PDB file of C-alpha atoms in Angstrom:
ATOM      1  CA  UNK A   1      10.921  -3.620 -29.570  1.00  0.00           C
ATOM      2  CA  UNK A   2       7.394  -2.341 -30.678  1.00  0.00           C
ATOM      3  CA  UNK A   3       6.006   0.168 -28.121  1.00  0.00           C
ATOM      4  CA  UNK A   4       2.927  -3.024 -27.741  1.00  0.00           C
ATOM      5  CA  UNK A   5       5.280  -5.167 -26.577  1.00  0.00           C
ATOM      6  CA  UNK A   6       7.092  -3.170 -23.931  1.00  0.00           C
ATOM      7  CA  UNK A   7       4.394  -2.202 -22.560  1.00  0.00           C
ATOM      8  CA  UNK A   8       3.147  -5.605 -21.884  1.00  0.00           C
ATOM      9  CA  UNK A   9       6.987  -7.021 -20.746  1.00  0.00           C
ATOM     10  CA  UNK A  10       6.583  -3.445 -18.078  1.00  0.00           C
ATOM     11  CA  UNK A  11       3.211  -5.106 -17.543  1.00  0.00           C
ATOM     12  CA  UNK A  12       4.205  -8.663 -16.444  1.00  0.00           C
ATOM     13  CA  UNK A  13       7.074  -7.327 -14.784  1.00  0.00           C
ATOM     14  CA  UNK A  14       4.998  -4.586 -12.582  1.00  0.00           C
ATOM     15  CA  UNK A  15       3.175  -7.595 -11.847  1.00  0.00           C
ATOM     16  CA  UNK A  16       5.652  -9.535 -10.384  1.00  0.00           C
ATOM     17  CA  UNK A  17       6.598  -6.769  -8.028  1.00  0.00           C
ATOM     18  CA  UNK A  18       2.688  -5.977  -7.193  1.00  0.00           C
ATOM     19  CA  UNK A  19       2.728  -9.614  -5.873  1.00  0.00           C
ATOM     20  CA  UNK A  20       5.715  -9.424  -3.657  1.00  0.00           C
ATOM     21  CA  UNK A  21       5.379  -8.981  -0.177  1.00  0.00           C
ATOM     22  CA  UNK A  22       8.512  -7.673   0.803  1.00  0.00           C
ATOM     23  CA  UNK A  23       8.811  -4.820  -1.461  1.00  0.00           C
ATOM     24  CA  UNK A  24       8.120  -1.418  -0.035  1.00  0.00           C
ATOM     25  CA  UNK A  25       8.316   1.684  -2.724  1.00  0.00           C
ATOM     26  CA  UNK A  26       9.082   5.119  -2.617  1.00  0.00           C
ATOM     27  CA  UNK A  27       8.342   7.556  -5.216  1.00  0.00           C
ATOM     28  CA  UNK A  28       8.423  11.141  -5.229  1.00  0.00           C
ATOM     29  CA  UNK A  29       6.177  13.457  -7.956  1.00  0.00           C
ATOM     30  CA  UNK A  30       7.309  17.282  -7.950  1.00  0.00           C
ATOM     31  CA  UNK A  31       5.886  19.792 -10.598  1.00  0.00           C
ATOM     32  CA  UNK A  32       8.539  22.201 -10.949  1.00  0.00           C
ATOM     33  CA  UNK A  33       6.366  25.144 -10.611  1.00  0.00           C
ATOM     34  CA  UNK A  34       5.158  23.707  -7.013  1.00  0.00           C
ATOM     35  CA  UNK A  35       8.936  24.340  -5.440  1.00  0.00           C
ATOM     36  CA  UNK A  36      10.380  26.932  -7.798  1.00  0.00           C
ATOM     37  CA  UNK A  37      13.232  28.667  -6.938  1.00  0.00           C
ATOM     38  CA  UNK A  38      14.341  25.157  -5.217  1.00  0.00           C
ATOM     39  CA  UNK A  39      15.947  22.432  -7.539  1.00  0.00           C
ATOM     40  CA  UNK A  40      12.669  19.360  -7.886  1.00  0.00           C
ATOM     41  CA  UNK A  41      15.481  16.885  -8.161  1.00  0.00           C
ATOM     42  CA  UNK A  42      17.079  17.627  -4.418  1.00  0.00           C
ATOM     43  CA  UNK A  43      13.406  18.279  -2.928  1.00  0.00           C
ATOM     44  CA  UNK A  44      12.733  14.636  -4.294  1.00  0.00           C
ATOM     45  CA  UNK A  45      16.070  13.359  -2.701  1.00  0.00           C
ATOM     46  CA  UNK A  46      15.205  14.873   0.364  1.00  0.00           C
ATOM     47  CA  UNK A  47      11.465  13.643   0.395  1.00  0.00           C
ATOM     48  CA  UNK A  48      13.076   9.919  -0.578  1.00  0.00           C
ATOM     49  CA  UNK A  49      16.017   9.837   2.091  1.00  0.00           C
ATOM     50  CA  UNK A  50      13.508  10.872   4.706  1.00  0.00           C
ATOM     51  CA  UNK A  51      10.934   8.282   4.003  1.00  0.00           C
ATOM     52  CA  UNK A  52      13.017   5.069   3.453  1.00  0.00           C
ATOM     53  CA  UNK A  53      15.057   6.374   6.802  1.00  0.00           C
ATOM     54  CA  UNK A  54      11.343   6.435   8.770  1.00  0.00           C
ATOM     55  CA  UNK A  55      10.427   3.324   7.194  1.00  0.00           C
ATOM     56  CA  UNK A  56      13.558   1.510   8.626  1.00  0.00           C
ATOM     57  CA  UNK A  57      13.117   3.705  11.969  1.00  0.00           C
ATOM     58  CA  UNK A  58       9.865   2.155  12.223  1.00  0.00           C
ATOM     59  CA  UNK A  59      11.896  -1.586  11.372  1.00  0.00           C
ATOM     60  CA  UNK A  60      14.195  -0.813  14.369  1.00  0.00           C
ATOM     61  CA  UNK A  61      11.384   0.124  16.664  1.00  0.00           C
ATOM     62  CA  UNK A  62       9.324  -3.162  15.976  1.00  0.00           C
ATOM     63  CA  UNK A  63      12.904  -4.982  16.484  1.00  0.00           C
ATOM     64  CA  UNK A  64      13.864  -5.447  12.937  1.00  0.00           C
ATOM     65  CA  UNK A  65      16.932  -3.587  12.882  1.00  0.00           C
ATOM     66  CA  UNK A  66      18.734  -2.897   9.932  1.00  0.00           C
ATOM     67  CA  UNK A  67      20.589   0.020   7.898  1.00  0.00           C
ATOM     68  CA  UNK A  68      19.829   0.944   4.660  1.00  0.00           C
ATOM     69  CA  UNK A  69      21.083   1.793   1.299  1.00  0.00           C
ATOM     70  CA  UNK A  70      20.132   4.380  -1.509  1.00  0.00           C
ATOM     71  CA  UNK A  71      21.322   2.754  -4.969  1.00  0.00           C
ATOM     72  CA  UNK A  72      20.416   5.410  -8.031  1.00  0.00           C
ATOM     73  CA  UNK A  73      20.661   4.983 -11.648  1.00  0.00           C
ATOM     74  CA  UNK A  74      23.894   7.222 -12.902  1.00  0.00           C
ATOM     75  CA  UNK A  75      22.832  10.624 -13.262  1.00  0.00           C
ATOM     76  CA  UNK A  76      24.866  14.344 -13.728  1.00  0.00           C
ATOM     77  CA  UNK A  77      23.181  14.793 -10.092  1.00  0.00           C
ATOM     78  CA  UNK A  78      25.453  11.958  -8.399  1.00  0.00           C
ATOM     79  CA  UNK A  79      28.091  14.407  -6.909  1.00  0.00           C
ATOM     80  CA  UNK A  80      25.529  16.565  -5.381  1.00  0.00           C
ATOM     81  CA  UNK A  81      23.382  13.931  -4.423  1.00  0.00           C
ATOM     82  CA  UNK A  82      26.078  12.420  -2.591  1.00  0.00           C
ATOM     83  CA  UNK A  83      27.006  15.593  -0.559  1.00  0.00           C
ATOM     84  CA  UNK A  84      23.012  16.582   0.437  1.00  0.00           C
ATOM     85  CA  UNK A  85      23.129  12.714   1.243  1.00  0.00           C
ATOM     86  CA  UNK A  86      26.355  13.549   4.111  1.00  0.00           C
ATOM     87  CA  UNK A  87      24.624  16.617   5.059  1.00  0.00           C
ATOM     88  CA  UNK A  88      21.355  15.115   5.905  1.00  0.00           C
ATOM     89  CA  UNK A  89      23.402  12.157   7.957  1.00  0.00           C
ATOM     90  CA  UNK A  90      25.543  14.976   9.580  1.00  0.00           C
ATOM     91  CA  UNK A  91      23.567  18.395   9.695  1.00  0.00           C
ATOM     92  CA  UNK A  92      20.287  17.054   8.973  1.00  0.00           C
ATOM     93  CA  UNK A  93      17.387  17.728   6.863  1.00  0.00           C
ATOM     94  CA  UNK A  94      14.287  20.084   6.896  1.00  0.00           C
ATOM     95  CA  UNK A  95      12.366  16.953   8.934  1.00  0.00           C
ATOM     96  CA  UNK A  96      15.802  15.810  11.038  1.00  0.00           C
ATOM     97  CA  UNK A  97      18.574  13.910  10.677  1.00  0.00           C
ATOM     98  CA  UNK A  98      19.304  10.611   9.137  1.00  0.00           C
ATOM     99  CA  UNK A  99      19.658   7.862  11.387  1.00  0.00           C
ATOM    100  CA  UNK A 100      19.349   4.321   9.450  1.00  0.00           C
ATOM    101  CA  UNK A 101      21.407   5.063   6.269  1.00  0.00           C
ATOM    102  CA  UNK A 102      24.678   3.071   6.124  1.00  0.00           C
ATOM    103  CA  UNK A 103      26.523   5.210   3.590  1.00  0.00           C
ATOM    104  CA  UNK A 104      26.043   7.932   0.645  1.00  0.00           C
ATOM    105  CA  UNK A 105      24.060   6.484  -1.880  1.00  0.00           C
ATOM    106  CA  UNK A 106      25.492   4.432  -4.819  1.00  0.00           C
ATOM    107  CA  UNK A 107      25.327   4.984  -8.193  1.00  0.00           C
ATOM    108  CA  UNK A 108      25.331   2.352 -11.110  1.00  0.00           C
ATOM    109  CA  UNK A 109      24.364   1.840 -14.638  1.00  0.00           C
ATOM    110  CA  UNK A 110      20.794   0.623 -14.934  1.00  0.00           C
ATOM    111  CA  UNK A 111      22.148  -1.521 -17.566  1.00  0.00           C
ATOM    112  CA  UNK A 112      23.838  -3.614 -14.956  1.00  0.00           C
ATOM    113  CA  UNK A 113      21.492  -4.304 -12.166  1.00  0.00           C
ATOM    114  CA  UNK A 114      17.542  -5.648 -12.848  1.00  0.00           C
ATOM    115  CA  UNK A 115      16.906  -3.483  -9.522  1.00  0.00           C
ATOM    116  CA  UNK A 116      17.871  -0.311 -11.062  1.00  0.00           C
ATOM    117  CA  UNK A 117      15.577  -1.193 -14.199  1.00  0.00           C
ATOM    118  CA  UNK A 118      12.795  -1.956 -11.866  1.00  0.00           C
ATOM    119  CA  UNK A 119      13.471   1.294 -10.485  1.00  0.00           C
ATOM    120  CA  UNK A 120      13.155   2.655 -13.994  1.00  0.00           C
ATOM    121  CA  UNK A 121       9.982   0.692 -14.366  1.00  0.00           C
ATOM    122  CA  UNK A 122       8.714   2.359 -11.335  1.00  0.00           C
ATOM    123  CA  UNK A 123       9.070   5.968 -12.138  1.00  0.00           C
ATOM    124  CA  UNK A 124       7.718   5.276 -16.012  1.00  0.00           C
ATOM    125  CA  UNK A 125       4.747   4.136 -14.546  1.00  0.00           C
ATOM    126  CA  UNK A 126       4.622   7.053 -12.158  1.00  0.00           C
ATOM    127  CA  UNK A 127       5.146   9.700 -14.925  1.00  0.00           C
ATOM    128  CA  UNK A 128       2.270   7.506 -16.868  1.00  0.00           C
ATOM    129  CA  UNK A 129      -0.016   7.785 -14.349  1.00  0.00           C
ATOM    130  CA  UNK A 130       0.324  12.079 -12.949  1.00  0.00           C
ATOM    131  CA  UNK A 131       1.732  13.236 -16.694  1.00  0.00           C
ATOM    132  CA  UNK A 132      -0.721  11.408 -19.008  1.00  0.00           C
ATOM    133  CA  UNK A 133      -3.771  10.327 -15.963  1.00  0.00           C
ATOM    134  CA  UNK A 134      -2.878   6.374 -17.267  1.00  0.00           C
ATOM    135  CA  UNK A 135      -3.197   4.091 -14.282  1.00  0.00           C
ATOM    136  CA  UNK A 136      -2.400   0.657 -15.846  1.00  0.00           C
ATOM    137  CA  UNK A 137       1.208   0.127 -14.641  1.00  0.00           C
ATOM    138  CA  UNK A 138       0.503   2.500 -11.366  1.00  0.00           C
ATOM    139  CA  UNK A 139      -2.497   0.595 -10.293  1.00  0.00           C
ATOM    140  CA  UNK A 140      -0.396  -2.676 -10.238  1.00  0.00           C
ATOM    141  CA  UNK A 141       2.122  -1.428  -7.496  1.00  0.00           C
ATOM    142  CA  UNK A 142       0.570   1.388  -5.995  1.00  0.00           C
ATOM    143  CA  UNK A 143      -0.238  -0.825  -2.919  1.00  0.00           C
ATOM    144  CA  UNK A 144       3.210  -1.675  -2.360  1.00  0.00           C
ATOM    145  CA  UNK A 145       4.009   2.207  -1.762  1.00  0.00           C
ATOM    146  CA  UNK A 146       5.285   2.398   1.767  1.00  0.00           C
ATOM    147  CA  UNK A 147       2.033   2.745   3.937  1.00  0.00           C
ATOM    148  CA  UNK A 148       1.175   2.381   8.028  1.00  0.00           C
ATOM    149  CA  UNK A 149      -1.859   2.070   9.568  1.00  0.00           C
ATOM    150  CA  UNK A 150      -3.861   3.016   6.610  1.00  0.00           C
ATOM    151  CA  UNK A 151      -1.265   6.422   5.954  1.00  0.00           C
ATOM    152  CA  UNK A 152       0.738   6.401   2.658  1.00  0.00           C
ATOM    153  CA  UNK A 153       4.000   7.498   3.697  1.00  0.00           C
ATOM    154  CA  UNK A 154       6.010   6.448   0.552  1.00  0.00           C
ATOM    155  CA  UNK A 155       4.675   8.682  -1.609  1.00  0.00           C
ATOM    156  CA  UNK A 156       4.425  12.101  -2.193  1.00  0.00           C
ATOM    157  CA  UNK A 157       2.689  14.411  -4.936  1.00  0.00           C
ATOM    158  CA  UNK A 158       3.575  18.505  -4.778  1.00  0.00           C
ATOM    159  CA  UNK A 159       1.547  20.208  -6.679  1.00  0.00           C
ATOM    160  CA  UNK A 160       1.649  23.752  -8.113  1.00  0.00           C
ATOM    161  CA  UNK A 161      -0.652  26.094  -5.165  1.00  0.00           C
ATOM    162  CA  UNK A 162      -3.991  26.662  -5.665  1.00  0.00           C
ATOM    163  CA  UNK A 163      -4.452  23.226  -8.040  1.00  0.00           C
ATOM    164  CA  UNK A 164      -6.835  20.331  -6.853  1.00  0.00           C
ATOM    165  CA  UNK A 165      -5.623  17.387  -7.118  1.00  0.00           C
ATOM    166  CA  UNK A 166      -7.490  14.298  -6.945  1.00  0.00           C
ATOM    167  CA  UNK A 167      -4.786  11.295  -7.871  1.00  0.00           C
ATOM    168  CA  UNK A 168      -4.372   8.220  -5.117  1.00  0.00           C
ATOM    169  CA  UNK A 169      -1.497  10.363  -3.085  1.00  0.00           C
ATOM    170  CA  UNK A 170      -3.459  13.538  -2.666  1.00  0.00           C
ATOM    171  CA  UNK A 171      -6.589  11.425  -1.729  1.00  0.00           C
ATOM    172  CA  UNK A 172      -4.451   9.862   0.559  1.00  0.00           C
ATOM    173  CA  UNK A 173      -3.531  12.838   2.096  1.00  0.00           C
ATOM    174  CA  UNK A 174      -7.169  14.349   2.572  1.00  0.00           C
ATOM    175  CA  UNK A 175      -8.696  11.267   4.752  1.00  0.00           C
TER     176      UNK A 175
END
């Protein structure tokens, strides 16, 4: 498919998920040079286990209790991911312990399930938007990032130290 015509079906479909009110995303942008010596991919597990567990903490607490699931796109990570996963529900994490999380996450083929596409969707736009500073898919879901009260709490940016950032997270993060 011409690279036009992608980006318009990623278009229509970004749409579709900008205009649902259910959805709640989580997303998690890590420069590798902002953590080094830790592994980006773990740190962004971590940072993405924490906030979908807070978001369903705060569920609970408003009296919509219910447990949740992590489903990933196959990866060479899956084995590890699955035992930081059991660690964090048993030992905890660098913020606590997960509470709301019914099981290790599960791993499919994006070919198989539209979620895990969307999912795909979601972190091409992402890498669009901090990699190459083009907002066009970004700008069409970034309001359905988990957020509270006015605080962004489904999205997080790390940056290498000592570099300004001024994309929608860190501005977030400064008011």
């Amino acid at each position: 498919m011409p690279r036009e015509e992608r980006i318009a079906a990623y278009t229509r479909a970004m749409q579709v998920l900008g205009r649902s009110g259910r959805v709640r995303l989580f997303g998690a942008v890590i420069h590798k040079r902002a953590v080094s010596p830790e592994d980006p991919m773990e740190l962004a597990f971590e940072q993405l286990c924490n906030r979908f567990d807070r978001l369903l903490g705060r569920m609970h607490r408003a009296g919509d209790t219910q447990r949740g699931m992590i489903i990933l796109d196959e990866t060479s990570y899956e084995t590890s991911l699955q035992a930081l996963a059991r660690d964090f529900r048993l030992m905890g994490h660098r913020w606590g312990q997960l509470r709301n999380l019914c099981d290790v996450p599960l791993f499919v083929n994006s070919q198989a399930t539209r979620m895990i596409q969307y999912a795909d969707m979601i972190a091409y736009a992402l890498r669009r938007y901090y990699d190459k500073g083009d907002s066009s898919l970004f700008d069409l879901v970034a309001h359905r990032f988990d957020a509270e009260g006015g605080v962004l709490h489904g999205l997080v940016h790390y940056t290498p130290s000592g570099e300004e950032c001024h994309c929608f997270t860190c501005r977030q993060r400064r008011t």
